[in-house]
Short mmCIF file of N, CA and C in Angstrom, two decimals:
data_model
loop_
_atom_site.label_atom_id
_atom_site.label_comp_id
_atom_site.label_asym_id
_atom_site.label_seq_id
_atom_site.Cartn_x
_atom_site.Cartn_y
_atom_site.Cartn_z
N MET A 230 -5.41 -8.63 3.27
CA MET A 230 -4.15 -9.04 2.70
C MET A 230 -3.04 -8.61 3.66
N PHE A 231 -2.13 -9.49 3.92
CA PHE A 231 -0.98 -9.21 4.77
C PHE A 231 0.28 -9.29 3.91
N TRP A 232 1.12 -8.28 4.00
CA TRP A 232 2.37 -8.23 3.22
C TRP A 232 3.51 -8.82 4.02
N LEU A 233 4.47 -9.38 3.32
CA LEU A 233 5.69 -9.84 3.96
C LEU A 233 6.57 -8.62 4.24
N PRO A 234 7.28 -8.61 5.33
CA PRO A 234 8.11 -7.46 5.68
C PRO A 234 9.13 -7.10 4.60
N GLU A 235 9.69 -8.08 3.92
CA GLU A 235 10.70 -7.78 2.91
C GLU A 235 10.09 -7.23 1.62
N VAL A 236 8.79 -7.45 1.41
CA VAL A 236 8.10 -6.93 0.23
C VAL A 236 7.65 -5.49 0.44
N ALA A 237 7.17 -5.19 1.63
CA ALA A 237 6.61 -3.86 1.91
C ALA A 237 7.24 -3.25 3.15
N PRO A 238 8.51 -2.83 3.06
CA PRO A 238 9.19 -2.31 4.25
C PRO A 238 8.56 -1.04 4.81
N GLY A 239 7.81 -0.31 4.01
CA GLY A 239 7.17 0.90 4.49
C GLY A 239 5.81 0.65 5.12
N LEU A 240 5.35 -0.60 5.08
CA LEU A 240 4.05 -0.94 5.65
C LEU A 240 4.14 -1.88 6.83
N VAL A 241 5.21 -2.65 6.91
CA VAL A 241 5.32 -3.68 7.94
C VAL A 241 6.44 -3.32 8.91
N LEU A 242 6.09 -3.16 10.18
CA LEU A 242 7.08 -2.88 11.22
C LEU A 242 7.36 -4.15 12.00
N HIS A 243 8.61 -4.38 12.30
CA HIS A 243 9.02 -5.51 13.14
C HIS A 243 9.05 -5.03 14.59
N LEU A 244 8.34 -5.73 15.46
CA LEU A 244 8.41 -5.44 16.89
C LEU A 244 8.94 -6.67 17.59
N ASP A 245 9.90 -6.47 18.45
CA ASP A 245 10.48 -7.57 19.21
C ASP A 245 10.22 -7.33 20.69
N ALA A 246 10.32 -8.41 21.46
CA ALA A 246 10.17 -8.29 22.90
C ALA A 246 11.37 -7.52 23.45
N GLU A 247 11.09 -6.63 24.37
CA GLU A 247 12.15 -5.87 25.01
C GLU A 247 12.41 -6.49 26.38
N ASN A 248 13.64 -6.43 26.80
CA ASN A 248 13.98 -6.90 28.13
C ASN A 248 13.28 -5.99 29.14
N PRO A 249 12.39 -6.54 29.98
CA PRO A 249 11.65 -5.69 30.93
C PRO A 249 12.57 -4.84 31.81
N ALA A 250 13.77 -5.30 32.08
CA ALA A 250 14.69 -4.53 32.91
C ALA A 250 15.16 -3.27 32.17
N ASP A 251 15.18 -3.32 30.82
CA ASP A 251 15.61 -2.17 30.02
C ASP A 251 14.46 -1.24 29.67
N ALA A 252 13.22 -1.64 29.98
CA ALA A 252 12.05 -0.86 29.58
C ALA A 252 12.01 0.47 30.32
N VAL A 253 11.73 1.52 29.57
CA VAL A 253 11.59 2.85 30.14
C VAL A 253 10.14 3.28 29.92
N GLY A 254 9.41 3.55 31.01
CA GLY A 254 8.02 3.96 30.87
C GLY A 254 7.10 2.77 30.67
N ALA A 255 5.84 3.07 30.54
CA ALA A 255 4.83 2.03 30.39
C ALA A 255 4.79 1.52 28.95
N ALA A 256 4.37 0.28 28.82
CA ALA A 256 4.22 -0.31 27.50
C ALA A 256 3.08 0.39 26.75
N ARG A 257 3.23 0.56 25.44
CA ARG A 257 2.20 1.18 24.60
C ARG A 257 1.15 0.14 24.24
N THR A 258 -0.06 0.62 24.04
CA THR A 258 -1.14 -0.24 23.57
C THR A 258 -1.10 -0.27 22.05
N LEU A 259 -1.25 -1.44 21.49
CA LEU A 259 -1.28 -1.56 20.04
C LEU A 259 -2.63 -1.08 19.51
N PRO A 260 -2.63 -0.45 18.34
CA PRO A 260 -3.91 -0.03 17.75
C PRO A 260 -4.76 -1.24 17.39
N ASP A 261 -6.06 -1.02 17.27
CA ASP A 261 -6.98 -2.10 16.87
C ASP A 261 -6.74 -2.47 15.42
N GLY A 262 -7.06 -3.71 15.10
CA GLY A 262 -6.92 -4.16 13.73
C GLY A 262 -7.16 -5.64 13.59
N GLN A 263 -6.99 -6.12 12.39
CA GLN A 263 -7.15 -7.53 12.07
C GLN A 263 -5.87 -8.26 12.45
N VAL A 264 -6.01 -9.40 13.10
CA VAL A 264 -4.85 -10.16 13.60
C VAL A 264 -4.81 -11.52 12.93
N ILE A 265 -3.59 -11.95 12.60
CA ILE A 265 -3.39 -13.29 12.06
C ILE A 265 -2.11 -13.86 12.68
N ARG A 266 -2.17 -15.11 13.08
CA ARG A 266 -0.98 -15.79 13.63
C ARG A 266 -0.27 -16.53 12.50
N ALA A 267 1.05 -16.41 12.48
CA ALA A 267 1.86 -17.08 11.47
C ALA A 267 3.07 -17.71 12.15
N GLU A 268 3.87 -18.45 11.38
CA GLU A 268 5.06 -19.10 11.94
C GLU A 268 6.03 -18.11 12.56
N ASP A 269 6.16 -16.94 11.92
CA ASP A 269 7.16 -15.98 12.39
C ASP A 269 6.63 -15.03 13.46
N GLY A 270 5.36 -15.15 13.82
CA GLY A 270 4.82 -14.31 14.89
C GLY A 270 3.38 -13.93 14.65
N LEU A 271 3.00 -12.81 15.20
CA LEU A 271 1.63 -12.32 15.14
C LEU A 271 1.59 -11.07 14.27
N TYR A 272 0.74 -11.07 13.24
CA TYR A 272 0.59 -9.91 12.36
C TYR A 272 -0.66 -9.14 12.75
N LEU A 273 -0.54 -7.84 12.80
CA LEU A 273 -1.67 -6.95 13.06
C LEU A 273 -1.76 -5.98 11.89
N ARG A 274 -2.94 -5.90 11.28
CA ARG A 274 -3.18 -4.94 10.18
C ARG A 274 -4.14 -3.90 10.69
N THR A 275 -3.71 -2.64 10.73
CA THR A 275 -4.54 -1.55 11.23
C THR A 275 -5.50 -1.08 10.15
N SER A 276 -6.44 -0.24 10.55
CA SER A 276 -7.46 0.26 9.62
C SER A 276 -6.85 1.11 8.50
N CYS A 277 -5.68 1.71 8.73
CA CYS A 277 -5.06 2.54 7.68
C CYS A 277 -4.10 1.74 6.80
N GLY A 278 -3.99 0.43 7.03
CA GLY A 278 -3.16 -0.41 6.18
C GLY A 278 -1.79 -0.72 6.74
N LEU A 279 -1.37 -0.01 7.78
CA LEU A 279 -0.08 -0.29 8.40
C LEU A 279 -0.13 -1.67 9.05
N GLN A 280 0.93 -2.42 8.91
CA GLN A 280 1.01 -3.74 9.53
C GLN A 280 2.14 -3.79 10.54
N VAL A 281 1.91 -4.56 11.57
CA VAL A 281 2.91 -4.75 12.61
C VAL A 281 3.14 -6.25 12.75
N LEU A 282 4.39 -6.64 12.80
CA LEU A 282 4.74 -8.04 13.03
C LEU A 282 5.37 -8.14 14.41
N LEU A 283 4.66 -8.81 15.32
CA LEU A 283 5.21 -9.10 16.64
C LEU A 283 5.89 -10.45 16.53
N ARG A 284 7.19 -10.43 16.55
CA ARG A 284 7.93 -11.69 16.40
C ARG A 284 7.69 -12.60 17.58
N LYS A 285 7.96 -13.87 17.36
CA LYS A 285 7.76 -14.85 18.43
C LYS A 285 8.46 -14.38 19.70
N GLY A 286 7.77 -14.51 20.81
CA GLY A 286 8.33 -14.09 22.08
C GLY A 286 7.83 -12.72 22.52
N ALA A 287 7.36 -11.91 21.58
CA ALA A 287 6.82 -10.60 21.92
C ALA A 287 5.37 -10.76 22.34
N GLU A 288 4.98 -10.05 23.38
CA GLU A 288 3.61 -10.12 23.86
C GLU A 288 2.89 -8.83 23.54
N VAL A 289 1.59 -8.94 23.25
CA VAL A 289 0.81 -7.77 22.87
C VAL A 289 0.84 -6.70 23.95
N GLY A 290 0.75 -7.07 25.20
CA GLY A 290 0.73 -6.08 26.28
C GLY A 290 2.08 -5.79 26.89
N GLY A 291 3.11 -6.48 26.44
CA GLY A 291 4.42 -6.32 27.06
C GLY A 291 5.24 -5.22 26.41
N PRO A 292 6.40 -4.93 27.00
CA PRO A 292 7.28 -3.92 26.40
C PRO A 292 7.80 -4.40 25.05
N LEU A 293 7.85 -3.50 24.09
CA LEU A 293 8.27 -3.85 22.73
C LEU A 293 9.35 -2.89 22.26
N VAL A 294 10.15 -3.37 21.33
CA VAL A 294 11.19 -2.53 20.73
C VAL A 294 11.05 -2.62 19.21
N ILE A 295 11.23 -1.47 18.56
CA ILE A 295 11.21 -1.42 17.10
C ILE A 295 12.65 -1.34 16.63
N SER A 296 13.03 -2.27 15.75
CA SER A 296 14.37 -2.20 15.18
C SER A 296 14.26 -1.92 13.69
N LEU A 297 15.07 -0.97 13.22
CA LEU A 297 15.03 -0.57 11.82
C LEU A 297 16.35 -0.91 11.16
N ALA A 298 16.25 -1.55 10.00
CA ALA A 298 17.45 -1.85 9.23
C ALA A 298 17.96 -0.56 8.58
N PHE A 299 19.25 -0.35 8.65
CA PHE A 299 19.87 0.83 8.04
C PHE A 299 20.23 0.46 6.60
N ASP A 300 19.20 0.58 5.73
CA ASP A 300 19.38 0.21 4.32
C ASP A 300 18.66 1.24 3.45
N ALA A 301 18.47 0.92 2.20
CA ALA A 301 17.84 1.85 1.26
C ALA A 301 16.40 2.17 1.63
N ASN A 302 15.75 1.33 2.44
CA ASN A 302 14.35 1.55 2.82
C ASN A 302 14.19 2.19 4.20
N LEU A 303 15.25 2.72 4.75
CA LEU A 303 15.18 3.31 6.09
C LEU A 303 14.12 4.41 6.17
N GLY A 304 14.08 5.29 5.19
CA GLY A 304 13.10 6.37 5.20
C GLY A 304 11.66 5.86 5.26
N LEU A 305 11.39 4.79 4.52
CA LEU A 305 10.06 4.20 4.55
C LEU A 305 9.74 3.64 5.93
N ARG A 306 10.72 3.01 6.54
CA ARG A 306 10.50 2.43 7.86
C ARG A 306 10.28 3.52 8.91
N VAL A 307 10.99 4.64 8.79
CA VAL A 307 10.81 5.75 9.73
C VAL A 307 9.40 6.32 9.60
N ARG A 308 8.91 6.45 8.34
CA ARG A 308 7.52 6.91 8.14
C ARG A 308 6.53 5.94 8.78
N ALA A 309 6.81 4.64 8.66
CA ALA A 309 5.92 3.64 9.26
C ALA A 309 5.93 3.75 10.78
N VAL A 310 7.10 4.01 11.37
CA VAL A 310 7.18 4.19 12.82
C VAL A 310 6.36 5.41 13.24
N ASP A 311 6.47 6.50 12.47
CA ASP A 311 5.69 7.70 12.77
C ASP A 311 4.20 7.39 12.71
N ALA A 312 3.77 6.67 11.67
CA ALA A 312 2.36 6.31 11.55
C ALA A 312 1.92 5.43 12.71
N PHE A 313 2.77 4.49 13.10
CA PHE A 313 2.46 3.60 14.22
C PHE A 313 2.34 4.38 15.52
N GLU A 314 3.25 5.31 15.74
CA GLU A 314 3.20 6.12 16.96
C GLU A 314 1.92 6.96 16.99
N ARG A 315 1.54 7.53 15.86
CA ARG A 315 0.31 8.33 15.80
C ARG A 315 -0.91 7.47 16.10
N LEU A 316 -0.98 6.29 15.50
CA LEU A 316 -2.11 5.39 15.73
C LEU A 316 -2.17 4.96 17.19
N SER A 317 -1.02 4.65 17.76
CA SER A 317 -0.96 4.21 19.16
C SER A 317 -1.42 5.32 20.10
N ALA A 318 -1.20 6.57 19.69
CA ALA A 318 -1.59 7.71 20.52
C ALA A 318 -3.00 8.18 20.21
N GLY A 319 -3.69 7.51 19.28
CA GLY A 319 -5.05 7.89 18.93
C GLY A 319 -5.15 9.05 17.96
N ARG A 320 -4.05 9.41 17.31
CA ARG A 320 -4.06 10.49 16.32
C ARG A 320 -4.14 9.88 14.93
N PRO A 321 -4.60 10.67 13.94
CA PRO A 321 -4.66 10.12 12.58
C PRO A 321 -3.27 9.89 12.02
N PRO A 322 -3.12 8.88 11.16
CA PRO A 322 -1.81 8.61 10.55
C PRO A 322 -1.45 9.73 9.57
N PRO A 323 -0.17 9.84 9.21
CA PRO A 323 0.21 10.87 8.24
C PRO A 323 -0.49 10.62 6.90
N LYS A 324 -0.64 11.68 6.13
CA LYS A 324 -1.28 11.56 4.83
C LYS A 324 -0.41 10.76 3.88
N SER A 325 -1.06 10.17 2.89
CA SER A 325 -0.35 9.39 1.89
C SER A 325 0.60 10.27 1.10
N HIS A 326 1.64 9.66 0.57
CA HIS A 326 2.57 10.38 -0.30
C HIS A 326 1.98 10.58 -1.69
N LEU A 327 0.85 9.91 -1.97
CA LEU A 327 0.20 10.06 -3.27
C LEU A 327 -0.79 11.23 -3.24
N THR A 328 -0.85 11.96 -4.32
CA THR A 328 -1.81 13.05 -4.43
C THR A 328 -3.19 12.49 -4.82
N GLN A 329 -4.21 13.33 -4.73
CA GLN A 329 -5.55 12.90 -5.12
C GLN A 329 -5.57 12.53 -6.60
N ALA A 330 -4.88 13.29 -7.44
CA ALA A 330 -4.83 12.99 -8.87
C ALA A 330 -4.17 11.63 -9.12
N GLN A 331 -3.14 11.29 -8.34
CA GLN A 331 -2.48 10.00 -8.50
C GLN A 331 -3.41 8.86 -8.08
N PHE A 332 -4.19 9.07 -7.02
CA PHE A 332 -5.17 8.06 -6.61
C PHE A 332 -6.21 7.84 -7.71
N VAL A 333 -6.68 8.93 -8.32
CA VAL A 333 -7.66 8.82 -9.39
C VAL A 333 -7.06 8.04 -10.56
N ARG A 334 -5.82 8.38 -10.94
CA ARG A 334 -5.18 7.69 -12.06
C ARG A 334 -4.98 6.20 -11.75
N LEU A 335 -4.57 5.88 -10.53
CA LEU A 335 -4.42 4.47 -10.16
C LEU A 335 -5.74 3.73 -10.28
N GLY A 336 -6.82 4.36 -9.82
CA GLY A 336 -8.13 3.74 -9.94
C GLY A 336 -8.51 3.50 -11.39
N ARG A 337 -8.22 4.48 -12.24
CA ARG A 337 -8.52 4.33 -13.66
C ARG A 337 -7.65 3.24 -14.30
N CYS A 338 -6.39 3.17 -13.89
CA CYS A 338 -5.49 2.11 -14.41
C CYS A 338 -6.05 0.73 -14.09
N LEU A 339 -6.50 0.55 -12.85
CA LEU A 339 -7.02 -0.76 -12.45
C LEU A 339 -8.35 -1.07 -13.14
N GLN A 340 -9.18 -0.04 -13.31
CA GLN A 340 -10.44 -0.23 -14.01
C GLN A 340 -10.17 -0.60 -15.47
N ALA A 341 -9.22 0.10 -16.11
CA ALA A 341 -8.87 -0.19 -17.50
C ALA A 341 -8.26 -1.58 -17.62
N LEU A 342 -7.42 -1.96 -16.67
CA LEU A 342 -6.83 -3.30 -16.68
C LEU A 342 -7.90 -4.37 -16.58
N ASP A 343 -8.84 -4.21 -15.65
CA ASP A 343 -9.93 -5.18 -15.51
C ASP A 343 -10.69 -5.34 -16.82
N ALA A 344 -10.99 -4.21 -17.47
CA ALA A 344 -11.73 -4.26 -18.73
C ALA A 344 -10.90 -4.94 -19.83
N ALA A 345 -9.60 -4.64 -19.87
CA ALA A 345 -8.73 -5.26 -20.88
C ALA A 345 -8.63 -6.76 -20.65
N LEU A 346 -8.51 -7.17 -19.40
CA LEU A 346 -8.43 -8.60 -19.09
C LEU A 346 -9.75 -9.31 -19.41
N ALA A 347 -10.84 -8.56 -19.41
CA ALA A 347 -12.14 -9.12 -19.78
C ALA A 347 -12.32 -9.18 -21.29
N GLY A 348 -11.32 -8.66 -22.04
CA GLY A 348 -11.35 -8.76 -23.49
C GLY A 348 -12.03 -7.60 -24.21
N LEU A 349 -12.28 -6.50 -23.51
CA LEU A 349 -12.94 -5.36 -24.15
C LEU A 349 -11.97 -4.62 -25.06
N SER A 350 -12.51 -3.95 -26.08
CA SER A 350 -11.70 -3.12 -26.98
C SER A 350 -11.31 -1.85 -26.26
N TYR A 351 -10.31 -1.13 -26.80
CA TYR A 351 -9.91 0.13 -26.19
C TYR A 351 -11.07 1.13 -26.14
N ARG A 352 -11.88 1.14 -27.17
CA ARG A 352 -13.02 2.06 -27.20
C ARG A 352 -14.01 1.71 -26.08
N ALA A 353 -14.28 0.42 -25.90
CA ALA A 353 -15.19 -0.01 -24.83
C ALA A 353 -14.57 0.27 -23.46
N ILE A 354 -13.26 0.12 -23.35
CA ILE A 354 -12.58 0.44 -22.10
C ILE A 354 -12.72 1.93 -21.79
N ALA A 355 -12.49 2.77 -22.79
CA ALA A 355 -12.62 4.22 -22.60
C ALA A 355 -14.04 4.58 -22.18
N SER A 356 -15.02 3.93 -22.77
CA SER A 356 -16.41 4.17 -22.42
C SER A 356 -16.68 3.75 -20.97
N THR A 357 -16.07 2.65 -20.55
CA THR A 357 -16.23 2.17 -19.18
C THR A 357 -15.57 3.13 -18.18
N VAL A 358 -14.36 3.57 -18.49
CA VAL A 358 -13.59 4.40 -17.56
C VAL A 358 -14.08 5.85 -17.54
N PHE A 359 -14.34 6.43 -18.72
CA PHE A 359 -14.65 7.85 -18.82
C PHE A 359 -16.12 8.15 -19.10
N GLY A 360 -16.91 7.12 -19.36
CA GLY A 360 -18.32 7.32 -19.66
C GLY A 360 -18.57 7.30 -21.16
N PRO A 361 -19.76 6.85 -21.58
CA PRO A 361 -20.07 6.71 -23.01
C PRO A 361 -20.00 8.04 -23.77
N ALA A 362 -20.37 9.13 -23.13
CA ALA A 362 -20.37 10.42 -23.82
C ALA A 362 -18.99 10.83 -24.28
N ALA A 363 -17.96 10.42 -23.56
CA ALA A 363 -16.59 10.81 -23.89
C ALA A 363 -16.12 10.19 -25.21
N THR A 364 -16.63 9.02 -25.54
CA THR A 364 -16.18 8.35 -26.77
C THR A 364 -17.05 8.65 -27.98
N GLU A 365 -18.22 9.20 -27.76
CA GLU A 365 -19.15 9.44 -28.87
C GLU A 365 -18.90 10.76 -29.59
N SER A 366 -18.27 11.71 -28.92
CA SER A 366 -18.18 13.07 -29.47
C SER A 366 -16.95 13.32 -30.34
N VAL A 367 -16.04 12.38 -30.44
CA VAL A 367 -14.80 12.61 -31.20
C VAL A 367 -14.52 11.43 -32.13
N PRO A 368 -13.80 11.68 -33.24
CA PRO A 368 -13.38 10.55 -34.08
C PRO A 368 -12.39 9.68 -33.30
N TRP A 369 -12.69 8.42 -33.14
CA TRP A 369 -11.94 7.55 -32.23
C TRP A 369 -10.48 7.36 -32.64
N LYS A 370 -10.18 7.15 -33.88
CA LYS A 370 -8.81 6.84 -34.32
C LYS A 370 -7.82 7.96 -33.99
N THR A 371 -8.29 9.19 -33.95
CA THR A 371 -7.38 10.33 -33.69
C THR A 371 -7.62 10.96 -32.32
N ALA A 372 -8.48 10.38 -31.53
CA ALA A 372 -8.85 10.97 -30.24
C ALA A 372 -7.71 10.85 -29.22
N ALA A 373 -7.51 11.92 -28.48
CA ALA A 373 -6.53 11.90 -27.38
C ALA A 373 -6.95 10.88 -26.33
N LEU A 374 -8.26 10.70 -26.20
CA LEU A 374 -8.78 9.74 -25.23
C LEU A 374 -8.35 8.31 -25.56
N ARG A 375 -8.19 8.01 -26.84
CA ARG A 375 -7.72 6.69 -27.26
C ARG A 375 -6.30 6.46 -26.75
N ALA A 376 -5.43 7.44 -26.95
CA ALA A 376 -4.04 7.32 -26.47
C ALA A 376 -4.01 7.22 -24.95
N THR A 377 -4.84 8.00 -24.28
CA THR A 377 -4.92 7.95 -22.82
C THR A 377 -5.35 6.57 -22.35
N THR A 378 -6.34 6.00 -23.01
CA THR A 378 -6.84 4.68 -22.64
C THR A 378 -5.76 3.62 -22.84
N ILE A 379 -5.04 3.70 -23.94
CA ILE A 379 -3.96 2.74 -24.20
C ILE A 379 -2.89 2.85 -23.11
N ARG A 380 -2.56 4.08 -22.71
CA ARG A 380 -1.56 4.28 -21.64
C ARG A 380 -2.08 3.74 -20.30
N LEU A 381 -3.37 3.95 -20.02
CA LEU A 381 -3.94 3.43 -18.77
C LEU A 381 -3.87 1.91 -18.72
N VAL A 382 -4.21 1.26 -19.82
CA VAL A 382 -4.13 -0.21 -19.86
C VAL A 382 -2.68 -0.65 -19.67
N GLY A 383 -1.75 0.03 -20.33
CA GLY A 383 -0.33 -0.31 -20.17
C GLY A 383 0.15 -0.13 -18.74
N ALA A 384 -0.28 0.97 -18.12
CA ALA A 384 0.11 1.21 -16.72
C ALA A 384 -0.52 0.17 -15.79
N GLY A 385 -1.76 -0.22 -16.08
CA GLY A 385 -2.42 -1.26 -15.30
C GLY A 385 -1.69 -2.59 -15.42
N ARG A 386 -1.27 -2.92 -16.63
CA ARG A 386 -0.50 -4.16 -16.82
C ARG A 386 0.84 -4.10 -16.08
N ALA A 387 1.48 -2.94 -16.09
CA ALA A 387 2.75 -2.78 -15.37
C ALA A 387 2.53 -2.97 -13.87
N LEU A 388 1.45 -2.44 -13.33
CA LEU A 388 1.14 -2.65 -11.91
C LEU A 388 0.92 -4.13 -11.63
N MET A 389 0.19 -4.80 -12.51
CA MET A 389 -0.11 -6.21 -12.34
C MET A 389 1.17 -7.05 -12.39
N ASN A 390 2.11 -6.64 -13.20
CA ASN A 390 3.35 -7.41 -13.38
C ASN A 390 4.47 -6.99 -12.44
N GLY A 391 4.13 -6.52 -11.27
CA GLY A 391 5.14 -6.21 -10.26
C GLY A 391 5.30 -4.74 -9.95
N GLY A 392 4.69 -3.85 -10.72
CA GLY A 392 4.81 -2.42 -10.46
C GLY A 392 4.19 -1.99 -9.15
N TYR A 393 3.26 -2.79 -8.63
CA TYR A 393 2.65 -2.47 -7.34
C TYR A 393 3.69 -2.45 -6.22
N LEU A 394 4.78 -3.19 -6.41
CA LEU A 394 5.84 -3.19 -5.40
C LEU A 394 6.48 -1.81 -5.28
N LYS A 395 6.56 -1.10 -6.40
CA LYS A 395 7.10 0.26 -6.39
C LYS A 395 6.21 1.16 -5.54
N LEU A 396 4.89 0.97 -5.63
CA LEU A 396 3.97 1.74 -4.81
C LEU A 396 4.19 1.45 -3.32
N LEU A 397 4.36 0.17 -3.00
CA LEU A 397 4.57 -0.21 -1.62
C LEU A 397 5.86 0.36 -1.05
N LYS A 398 6.82 0.56 -1.92
CA LYS A 398 8.11 1.08 -1.46
C LYS A 398 8.19 2.60 -1.55
N GLY A 399 7.03 3.24 -1.78
CA GLY A 399 7.00 4.70 -1.73
C GLY A 399 7.16 5.41 -3.04
N GLY A 400 7.26 4.70 -4.14
CA GLY A 400 7.39 5.34 -5.44
C GLY A 400 6.10 5.28 -6.21
N LEU A 401 6.11 5.84 -7.38
CA LEU A 401 4.92 5.73 -8.24
C LEU A 401 5.33 5.46 -9.66
#
């Protein structure tokens, strides 16, 4: 999946051709990744999910310049530049802003959403997400797990209905 730069400013960097006369030092090598050609240029998606857009006129091996818009997403773009520089230098990208617990919850939200979209009951969803033993040991109508499952389905629906954009922009 390739994101549009305006949708995911923290994931997509714009690279333009630099005037060779203004170039200082040798051109950097782009990290390996999946490439797709589009009307607006060449998209590269790296293994860590960072995307680079080489606008028309920019060459993969030529000098490049990164331009950042001074707007509300500047911080996200700076993080993306740091990740790009690390990848280009062969170092690991910076760690995600999400904690391990947040990753687990996101996974559960998506699993609960899939089950809800398949028409399963909340009890069946809880059994799918947390295992059958979790739903058998407590009275379902008053179980905290029931409320948790309902919240997970709601959060999954919110992600499906555009909340994923908040994740792309660095929020949760």
